[in-house]
Short mmCIF file of C-alpha atoms in Angstrom, two decimals:
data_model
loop_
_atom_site.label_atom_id
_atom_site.label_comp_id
_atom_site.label_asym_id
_atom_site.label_seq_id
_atom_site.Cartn_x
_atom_site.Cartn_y
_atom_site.Cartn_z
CA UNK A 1 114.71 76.32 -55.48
CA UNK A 2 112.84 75.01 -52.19
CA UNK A 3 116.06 74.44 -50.38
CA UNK A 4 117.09 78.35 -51.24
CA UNK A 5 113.20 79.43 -50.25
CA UNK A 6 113.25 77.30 -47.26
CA UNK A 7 116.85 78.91 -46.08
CA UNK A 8 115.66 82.11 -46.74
CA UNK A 9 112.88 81.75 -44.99
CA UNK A 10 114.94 80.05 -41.69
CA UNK A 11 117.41 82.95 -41.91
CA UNK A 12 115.17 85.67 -41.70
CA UNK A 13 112.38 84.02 -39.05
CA UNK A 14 112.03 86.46 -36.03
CA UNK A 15 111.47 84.22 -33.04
CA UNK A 16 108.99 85.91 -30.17
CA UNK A 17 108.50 84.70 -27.21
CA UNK A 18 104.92 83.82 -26.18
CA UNK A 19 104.55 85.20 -23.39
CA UNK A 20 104.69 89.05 -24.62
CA UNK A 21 102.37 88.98 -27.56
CA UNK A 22 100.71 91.81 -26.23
CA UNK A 23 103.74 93.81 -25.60
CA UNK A 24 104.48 96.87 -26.99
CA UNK A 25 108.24 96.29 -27.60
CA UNK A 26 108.67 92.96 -28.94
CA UNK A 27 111.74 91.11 -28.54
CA UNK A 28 114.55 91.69 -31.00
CA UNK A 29 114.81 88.71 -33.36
CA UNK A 30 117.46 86.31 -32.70
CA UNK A 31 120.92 85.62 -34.52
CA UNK A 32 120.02 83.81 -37.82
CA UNK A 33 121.41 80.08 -37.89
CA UNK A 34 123.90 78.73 -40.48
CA UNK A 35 122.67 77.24 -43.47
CA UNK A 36 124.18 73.91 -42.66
CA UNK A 37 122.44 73.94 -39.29
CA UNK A 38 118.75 75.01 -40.86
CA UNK A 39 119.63 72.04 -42.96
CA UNK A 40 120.20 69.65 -40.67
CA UNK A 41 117.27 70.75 -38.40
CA UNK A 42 115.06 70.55 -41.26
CA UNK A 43 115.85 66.90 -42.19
CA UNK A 44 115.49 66.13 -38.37
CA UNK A 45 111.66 67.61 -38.64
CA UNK A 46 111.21 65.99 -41.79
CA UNK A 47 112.00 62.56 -39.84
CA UNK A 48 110.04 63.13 -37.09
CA UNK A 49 106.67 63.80 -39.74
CA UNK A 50 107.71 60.87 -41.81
CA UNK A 51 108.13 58.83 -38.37
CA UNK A 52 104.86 60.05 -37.17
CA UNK A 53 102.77 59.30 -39.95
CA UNK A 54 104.14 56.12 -40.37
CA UNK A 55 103.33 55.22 -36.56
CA UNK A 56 99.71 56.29 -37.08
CA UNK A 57 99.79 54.46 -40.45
CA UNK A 58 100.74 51.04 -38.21
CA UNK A 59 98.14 51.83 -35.57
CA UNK A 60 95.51 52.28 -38.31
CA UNK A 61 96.62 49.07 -39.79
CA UNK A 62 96.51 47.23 -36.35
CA UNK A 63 92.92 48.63 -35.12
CA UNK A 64 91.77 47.68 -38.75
CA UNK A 65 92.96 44.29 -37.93
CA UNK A 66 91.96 44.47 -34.51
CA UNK A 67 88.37 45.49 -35.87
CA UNK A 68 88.00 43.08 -38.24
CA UNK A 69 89.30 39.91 -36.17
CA UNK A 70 86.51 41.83 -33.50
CA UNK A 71 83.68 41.90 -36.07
CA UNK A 72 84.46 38.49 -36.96
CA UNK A 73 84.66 36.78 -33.43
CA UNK A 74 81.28 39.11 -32.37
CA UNK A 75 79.62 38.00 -35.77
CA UNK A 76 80.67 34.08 -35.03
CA UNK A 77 78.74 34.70 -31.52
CA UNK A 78 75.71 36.02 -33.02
CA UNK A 79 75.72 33.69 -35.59
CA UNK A 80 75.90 30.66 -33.15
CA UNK A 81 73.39 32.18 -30.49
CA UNK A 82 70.57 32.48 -33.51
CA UNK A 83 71.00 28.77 -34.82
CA UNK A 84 68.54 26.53 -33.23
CA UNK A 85 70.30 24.14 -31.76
CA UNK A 86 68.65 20.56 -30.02
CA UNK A 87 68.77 20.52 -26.32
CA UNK A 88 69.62 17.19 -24.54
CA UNK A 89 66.23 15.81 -23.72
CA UNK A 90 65.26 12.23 -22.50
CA UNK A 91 63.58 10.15 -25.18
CA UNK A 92 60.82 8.71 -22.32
CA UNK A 93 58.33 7.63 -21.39
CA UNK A 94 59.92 7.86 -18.04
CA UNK A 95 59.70 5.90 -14.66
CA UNK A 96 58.92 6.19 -11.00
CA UNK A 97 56.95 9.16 -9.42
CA UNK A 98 57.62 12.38 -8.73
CA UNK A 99 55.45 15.19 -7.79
CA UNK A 100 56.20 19.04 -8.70
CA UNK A 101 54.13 21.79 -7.80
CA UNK A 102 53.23 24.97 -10.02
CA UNK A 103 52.30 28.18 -7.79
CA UNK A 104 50.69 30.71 -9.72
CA UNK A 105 52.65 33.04 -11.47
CA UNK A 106 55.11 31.30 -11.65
CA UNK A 107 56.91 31.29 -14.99
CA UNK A 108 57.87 29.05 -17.73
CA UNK A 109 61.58 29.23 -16.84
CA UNK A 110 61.28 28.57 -13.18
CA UNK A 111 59.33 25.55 -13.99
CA UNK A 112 61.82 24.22 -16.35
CA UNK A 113 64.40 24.65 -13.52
CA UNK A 114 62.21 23.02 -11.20
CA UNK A 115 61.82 20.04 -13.42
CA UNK A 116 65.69 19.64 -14.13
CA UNK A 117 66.22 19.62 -10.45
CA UNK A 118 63.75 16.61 -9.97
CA UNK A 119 65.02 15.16 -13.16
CA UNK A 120 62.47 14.97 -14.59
CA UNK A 121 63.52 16.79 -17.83
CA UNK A 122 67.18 16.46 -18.99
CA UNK A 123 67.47 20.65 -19.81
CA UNK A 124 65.32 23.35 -18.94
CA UNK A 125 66.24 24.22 -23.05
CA UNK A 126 64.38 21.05 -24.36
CA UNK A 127 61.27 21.86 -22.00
CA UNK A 128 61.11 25.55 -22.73
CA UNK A 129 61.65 24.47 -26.50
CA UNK A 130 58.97 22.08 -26.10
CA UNK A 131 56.69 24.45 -24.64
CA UNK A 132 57.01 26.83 -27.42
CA UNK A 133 56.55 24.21 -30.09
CA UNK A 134 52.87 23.60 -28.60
CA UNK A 135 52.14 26.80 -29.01
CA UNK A 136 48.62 27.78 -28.36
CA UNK A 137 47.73 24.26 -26.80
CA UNK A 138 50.02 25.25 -23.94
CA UNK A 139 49.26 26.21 -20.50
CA UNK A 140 51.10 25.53 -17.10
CA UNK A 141 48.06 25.53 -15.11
CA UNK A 142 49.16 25.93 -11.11
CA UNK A 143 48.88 22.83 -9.01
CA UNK A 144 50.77 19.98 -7.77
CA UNK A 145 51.45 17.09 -10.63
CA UNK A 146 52.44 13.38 -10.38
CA UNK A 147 55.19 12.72 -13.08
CA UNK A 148 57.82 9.79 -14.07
CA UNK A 149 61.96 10.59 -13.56
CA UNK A 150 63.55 11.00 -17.18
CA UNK A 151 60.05 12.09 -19.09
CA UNK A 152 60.13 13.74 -22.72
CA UNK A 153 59.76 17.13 -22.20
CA UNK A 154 57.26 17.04 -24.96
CA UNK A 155 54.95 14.81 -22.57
CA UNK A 156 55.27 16.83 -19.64
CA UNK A 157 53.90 19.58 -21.26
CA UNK A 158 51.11 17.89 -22.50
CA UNK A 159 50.56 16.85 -18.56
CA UNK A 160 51.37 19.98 -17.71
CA UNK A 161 48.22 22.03 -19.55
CA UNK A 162 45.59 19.69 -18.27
CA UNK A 163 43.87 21.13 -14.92
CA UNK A 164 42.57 18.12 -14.85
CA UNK A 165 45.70 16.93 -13.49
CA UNK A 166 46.08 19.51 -11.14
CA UNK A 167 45.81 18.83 -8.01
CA UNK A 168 45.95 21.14 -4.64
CA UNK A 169 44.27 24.00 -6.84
CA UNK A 170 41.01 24.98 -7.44
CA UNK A 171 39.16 26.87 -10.29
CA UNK A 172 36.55 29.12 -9.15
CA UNK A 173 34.34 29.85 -12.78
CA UNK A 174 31.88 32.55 -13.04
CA UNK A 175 28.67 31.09 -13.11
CA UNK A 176 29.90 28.34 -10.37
CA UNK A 177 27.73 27.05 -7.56
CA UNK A 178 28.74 27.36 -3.88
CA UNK A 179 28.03 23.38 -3.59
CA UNK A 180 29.98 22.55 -6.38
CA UNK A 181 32.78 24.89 -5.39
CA UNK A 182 32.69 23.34 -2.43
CA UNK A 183 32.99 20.06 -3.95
CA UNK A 184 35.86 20.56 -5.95
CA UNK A 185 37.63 21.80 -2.66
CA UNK A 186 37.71 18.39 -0.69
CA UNK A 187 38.81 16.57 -3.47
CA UNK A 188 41.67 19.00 -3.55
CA UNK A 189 42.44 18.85 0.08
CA UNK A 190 42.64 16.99 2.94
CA UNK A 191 39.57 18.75 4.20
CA UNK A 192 36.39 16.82 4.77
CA UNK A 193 33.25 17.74 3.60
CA UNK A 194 31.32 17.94 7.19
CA UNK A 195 34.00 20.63 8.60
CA UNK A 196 32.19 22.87 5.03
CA UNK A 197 28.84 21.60 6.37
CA UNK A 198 29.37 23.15 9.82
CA UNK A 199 30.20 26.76 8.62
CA UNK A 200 27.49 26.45 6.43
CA UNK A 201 25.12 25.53 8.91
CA UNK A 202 26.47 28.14 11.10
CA UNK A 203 25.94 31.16 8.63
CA UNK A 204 29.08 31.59 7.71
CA UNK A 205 30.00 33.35 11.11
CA UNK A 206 33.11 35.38 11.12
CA UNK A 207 32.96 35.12 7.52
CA UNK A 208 30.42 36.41 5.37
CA UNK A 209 29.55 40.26 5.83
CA UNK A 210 25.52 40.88 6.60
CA UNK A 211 24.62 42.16 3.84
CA UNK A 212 24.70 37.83 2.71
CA UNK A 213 21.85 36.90 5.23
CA UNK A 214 24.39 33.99 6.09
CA UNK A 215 24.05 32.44 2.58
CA UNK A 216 27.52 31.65 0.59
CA UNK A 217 26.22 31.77 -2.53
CA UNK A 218 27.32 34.66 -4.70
CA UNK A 219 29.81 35.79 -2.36
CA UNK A 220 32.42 32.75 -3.65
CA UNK A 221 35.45 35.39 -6.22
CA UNK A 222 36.00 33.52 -9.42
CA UNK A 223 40.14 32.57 -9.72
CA UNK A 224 42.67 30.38 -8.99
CA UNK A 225 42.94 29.14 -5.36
CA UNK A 226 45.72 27.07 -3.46
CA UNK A 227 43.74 24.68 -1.44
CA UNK A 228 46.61 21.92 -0.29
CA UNK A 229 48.53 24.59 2.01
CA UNK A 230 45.44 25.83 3.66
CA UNK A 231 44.42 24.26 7.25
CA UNK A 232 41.09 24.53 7.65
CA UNK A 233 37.70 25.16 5.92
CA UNK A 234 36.87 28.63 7.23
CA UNK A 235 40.86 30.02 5.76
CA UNK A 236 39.51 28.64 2.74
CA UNK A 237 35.97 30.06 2.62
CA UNK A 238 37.70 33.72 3.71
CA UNK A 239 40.31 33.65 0.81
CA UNK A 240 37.49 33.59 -1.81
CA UNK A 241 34.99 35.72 0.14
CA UNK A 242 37.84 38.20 1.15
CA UNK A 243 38.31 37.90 -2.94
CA UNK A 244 34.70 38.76 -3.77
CA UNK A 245 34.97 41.93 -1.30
CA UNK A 246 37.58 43.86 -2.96
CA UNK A 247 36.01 43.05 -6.33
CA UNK A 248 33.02 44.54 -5.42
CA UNK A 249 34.96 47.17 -3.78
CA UNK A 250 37.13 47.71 -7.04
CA UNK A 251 33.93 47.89 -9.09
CA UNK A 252 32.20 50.12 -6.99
CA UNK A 253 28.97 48.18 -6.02
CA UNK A 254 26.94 49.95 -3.41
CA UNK A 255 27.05 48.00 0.08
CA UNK A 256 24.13 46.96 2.13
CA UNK A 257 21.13 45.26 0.83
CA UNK A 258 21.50 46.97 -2.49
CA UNK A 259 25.04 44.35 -2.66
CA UNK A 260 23.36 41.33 -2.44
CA UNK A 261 20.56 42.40 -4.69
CA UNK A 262 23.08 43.22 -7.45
CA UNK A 263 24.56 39.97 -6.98
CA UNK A 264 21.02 38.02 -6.81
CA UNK A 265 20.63 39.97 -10.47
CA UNK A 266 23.62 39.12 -11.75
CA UNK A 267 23.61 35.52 -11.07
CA UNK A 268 20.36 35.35 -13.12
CA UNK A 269 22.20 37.29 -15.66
CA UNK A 270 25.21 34.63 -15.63
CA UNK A 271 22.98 31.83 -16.07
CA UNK A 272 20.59 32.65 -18.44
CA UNK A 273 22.94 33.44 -21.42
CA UNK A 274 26.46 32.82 -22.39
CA UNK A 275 27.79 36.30 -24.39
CA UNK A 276 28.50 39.09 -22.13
CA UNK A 277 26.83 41.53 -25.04
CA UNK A 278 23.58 40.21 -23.54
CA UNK A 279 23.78 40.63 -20.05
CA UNK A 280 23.15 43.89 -19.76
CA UNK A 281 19.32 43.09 -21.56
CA UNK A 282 18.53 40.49 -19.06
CA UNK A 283 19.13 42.60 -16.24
CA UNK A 284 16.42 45.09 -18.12
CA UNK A 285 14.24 42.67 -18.76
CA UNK A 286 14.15 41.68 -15.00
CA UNK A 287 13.98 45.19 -14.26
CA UNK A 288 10.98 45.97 -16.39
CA UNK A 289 9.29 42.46 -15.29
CA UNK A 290 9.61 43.42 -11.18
CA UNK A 291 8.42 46.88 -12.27
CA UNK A 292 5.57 45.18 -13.79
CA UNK A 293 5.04 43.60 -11.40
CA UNK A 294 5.30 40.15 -13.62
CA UNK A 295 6.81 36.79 -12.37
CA UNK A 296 10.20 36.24 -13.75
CA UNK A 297 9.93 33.16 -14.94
CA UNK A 298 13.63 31.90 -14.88
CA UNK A 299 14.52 28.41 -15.95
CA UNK A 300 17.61 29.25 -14.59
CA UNK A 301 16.51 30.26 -10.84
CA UNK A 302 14.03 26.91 -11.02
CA UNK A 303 16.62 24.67 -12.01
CA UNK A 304 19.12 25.82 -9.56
CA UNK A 305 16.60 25.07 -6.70
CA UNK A 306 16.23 21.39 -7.68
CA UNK A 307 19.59 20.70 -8.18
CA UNK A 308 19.55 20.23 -11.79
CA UNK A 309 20.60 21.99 -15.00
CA UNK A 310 18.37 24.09 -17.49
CA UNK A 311 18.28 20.40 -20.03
CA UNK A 312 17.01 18.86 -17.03
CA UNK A 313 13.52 20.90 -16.10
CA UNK A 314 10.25 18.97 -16.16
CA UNK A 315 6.67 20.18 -16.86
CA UNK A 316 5.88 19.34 -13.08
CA UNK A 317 8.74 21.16 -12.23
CA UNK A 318 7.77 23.96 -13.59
CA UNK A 319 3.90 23.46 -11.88
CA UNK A 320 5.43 22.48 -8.36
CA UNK A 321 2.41 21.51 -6.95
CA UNK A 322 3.40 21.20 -3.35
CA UNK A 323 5.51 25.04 -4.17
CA UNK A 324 8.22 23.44 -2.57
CA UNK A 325 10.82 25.12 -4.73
CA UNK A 326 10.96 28.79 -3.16
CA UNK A 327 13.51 29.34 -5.90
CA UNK A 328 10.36 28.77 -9.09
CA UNK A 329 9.70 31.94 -10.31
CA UNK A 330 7.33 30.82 -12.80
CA UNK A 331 3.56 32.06 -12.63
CA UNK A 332 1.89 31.41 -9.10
CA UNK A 333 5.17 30.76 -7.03
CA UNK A 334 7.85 33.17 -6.22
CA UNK A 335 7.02 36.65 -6.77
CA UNK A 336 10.38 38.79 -7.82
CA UNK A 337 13.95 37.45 -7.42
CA UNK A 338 14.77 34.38 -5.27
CA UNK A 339 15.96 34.14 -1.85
CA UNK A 340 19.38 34.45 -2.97
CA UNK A 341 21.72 34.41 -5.73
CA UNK A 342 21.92 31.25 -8.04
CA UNK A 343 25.47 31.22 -8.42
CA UNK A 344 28.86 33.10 -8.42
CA UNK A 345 28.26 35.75 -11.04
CA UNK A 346 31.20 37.51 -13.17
CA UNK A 347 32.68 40.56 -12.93
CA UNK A 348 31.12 41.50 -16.76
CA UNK A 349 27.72 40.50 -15.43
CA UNK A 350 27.56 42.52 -12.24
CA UNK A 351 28.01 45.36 -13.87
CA UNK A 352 25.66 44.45 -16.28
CA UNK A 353 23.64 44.53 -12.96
CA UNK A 354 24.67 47.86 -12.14
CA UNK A 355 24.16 49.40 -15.18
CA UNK A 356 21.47 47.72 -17.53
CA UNK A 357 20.99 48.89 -20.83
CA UNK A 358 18.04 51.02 -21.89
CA UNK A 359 14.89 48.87 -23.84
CA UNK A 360 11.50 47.77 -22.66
CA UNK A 361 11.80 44.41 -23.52
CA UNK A 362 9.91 41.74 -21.34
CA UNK A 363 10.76 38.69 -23.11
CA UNK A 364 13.93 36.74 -24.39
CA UNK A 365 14.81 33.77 -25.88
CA UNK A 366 18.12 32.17 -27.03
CA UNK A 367 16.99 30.63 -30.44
CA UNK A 368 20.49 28.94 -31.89
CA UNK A 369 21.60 26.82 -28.63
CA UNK A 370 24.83 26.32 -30.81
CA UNK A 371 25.62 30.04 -31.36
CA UNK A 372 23.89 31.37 -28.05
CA UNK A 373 21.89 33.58 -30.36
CA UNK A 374 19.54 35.60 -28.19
CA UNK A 375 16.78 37.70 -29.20
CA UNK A 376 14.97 40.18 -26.91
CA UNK A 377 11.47 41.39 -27.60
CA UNK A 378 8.73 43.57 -25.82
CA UNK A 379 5.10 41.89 -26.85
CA UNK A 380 4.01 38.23 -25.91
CA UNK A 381 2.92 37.76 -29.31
CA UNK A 382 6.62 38.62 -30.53
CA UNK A 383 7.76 36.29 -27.55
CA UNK A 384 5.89 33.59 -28.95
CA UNK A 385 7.55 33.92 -32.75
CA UNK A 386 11.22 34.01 -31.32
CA UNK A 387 10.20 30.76 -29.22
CA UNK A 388 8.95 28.94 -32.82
CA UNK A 389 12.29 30.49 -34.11
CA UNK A 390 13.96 28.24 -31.23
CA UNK A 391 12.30 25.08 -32.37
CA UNK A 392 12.83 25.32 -35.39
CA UNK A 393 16.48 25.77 -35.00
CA UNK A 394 16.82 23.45 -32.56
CA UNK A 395 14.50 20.01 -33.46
CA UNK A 396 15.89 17.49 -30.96
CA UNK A 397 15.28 20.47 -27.70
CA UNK A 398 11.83 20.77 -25.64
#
């Protein structure tokens, strides 16, 4: 019955041509075809389906293949990339010297490099994988380091992290003298001490703006300085003063004489306490003292003018009978801050110094030396309860 439909069907198609759909007299159908010829056209379409679906049968088949033997191979690559695997390393201790230099910024992976190409390390994979394992106790601190040919990359590290074996770099702290800066400078360089002494002695000349009265203190940036590739004292002295500009550019502190006096504020600040939270109630409590009119009585300010350290303050210091300490603030001596900052304050304390908070306190007193616990009253009589409160926490001080 389909052959008979699909003849009838063949016989009595009217073919049009496309290109006159639109025409208003159509073309007359054409002659209908033998049977034997619809048959044997029909068979050839048939073939050419059957063909057709088998060919995109075999292509399916093939890219399924394909796709598989794809996801395979790309799973196999994953696969290997995610197991750890042990990177050659040398078991140590090493031998011979070698130096290597860290600039800053540089990163853990350019190190590594640097350390396979002075074999030193075997792989920059067993020094990066050693670096990770210390985790927390890990730091590449810039500098130039003495090490052995053929070291564990485990002990490297370790060297590594130390600033104390750092050498060529300096670390400016906040809170740091200018003589101990200083210090730490020629025993980084090949710069002597007297060539320092000289600019000192000069003021600082081509250095220092005015506003610094020719003093260095205060005016030092806290960071990370290269001192091994600079030639002479004064490029070293303008790289950290050049520093301490822009900061105090960047952060807005007024120029002139009102500069220096945030900085001779803030170095108190710095000194006295150790938690940033409580900086900005020592600068009010100098504030309200110099408003007072009441000496400020800094431990901090005395002991920088002898030299010493707060532990280290005597009862005759504090009297200075011959007032030869122009830096004792204590009753009968210096009236209102000292000739110039004690230090190299912090970026958190100068604006401490710039913006104090809001109290009347006159008094303060850190009363847990282990904490740095600080309490801040108004009243001497309150002063003199917070100072039993530091005793008694703290038997073995003055």
């Amino acid at each position: 019955m389909s052959d008979n439909l699909d003849d009838f069907f063949a016989e009595n198609t009217q073919w049009v041509d496309g290109d006159n759909e639109d025409s208003d007299s159509p073309e007359p159908s054409r002659p209908s075809r033998s049977r034997r010829e619809m048959r044997r056209r029909r068979k050839r379409r048939q073939r050419r389906v059957i063909t057709a679906v088998i060919a995109v049968v075999i292509v399916l088949a093939l890219v399924g293949v394909g796709g598989t033997f794809v996801y395979r191979s790309l799973k196999g690559w994953v696969d290997s990339r995610s197991q750890p695997t042990e990177a050659a390393d040398y078991p140590g201790p090493g031998s011979g010297s070698v130096s290597l230099t860290i600039e800053q910024g540089q990163t853990p992976t350019q190190i590594a490099d640097a350390l396979v190409k002075l074999d030193v390390v075997k792989t920059s994979g067993a020094f990066l994988s050693a670096f990770s394992a210390a985790g927390d106790d890990a730091t590449l601190y810039p500098g130039t380091f003495r090490l052995k040919l053929h070291m564990n990359s485990a002990d490297v590290v370790t060297i590594l992290s130390n600033m104390s074996n750092a050498k060529g770099f300096v670390d400016v702290k906040a809170g740091d003298r200018f003589n101990d800066v200083i210090a730490a400078v020629v025993e980084q360089s090949d710069i002597p001490q007297s060539d320092f002494d000289k600019i000192v002695a000069d003021g600082g000349k081509g250095i220092l703006p005015a506003e610094a009265g020719g003093k260095f203190e205060g005016w030092l940036e806290p960071g990370t300085y290269s001192v091994s590739d600079k030639k002479s004292a004064a490029d070293i002295l303008t790289s950290m003063v050049k520093a301490r500009i822009a900061k105090l550019d960047e952060l807005g502190v007024p120029s002139g004489a009102q500069r220096e006096r945030i900085l001779n504020v803030a170095s108190i600040a710095e000194a006295e306490v150790n938690r940033k939270e409580y900086y900005g109630k020592v600068v009010r409590v100098i504030e309200n003292r110099i408003e007072q009119k009441m000496y400020l009585g800094m431990d901090s300010s005395l002991a920088y003018g002898l030299n010493k350290n707060g532990t280290q303050i005597t009862t005759a210091d504090i009297e200075d009978a011959d007032h030869k300490n122009p830096y004792n603030l204590h009753n009968g001596h210096t009236l209102g801050l000292p000739p110039t900052p004690i230090g190299n304050p912090g970026e958190d304390a100068i604006k401490a110094a710039m913006n104090p908070e809001k109290g009347d306190w006159l008094y303060f007193v850190t009363v847990n030396l282990d904490t740095g616990e600080t309490k801040f009253v108004a009243t001497e009589d309150e002063f003199w309860q917070i100072r039993q409160e530091y005793k008694d926490n703290n038997p073995d001080a003055n």
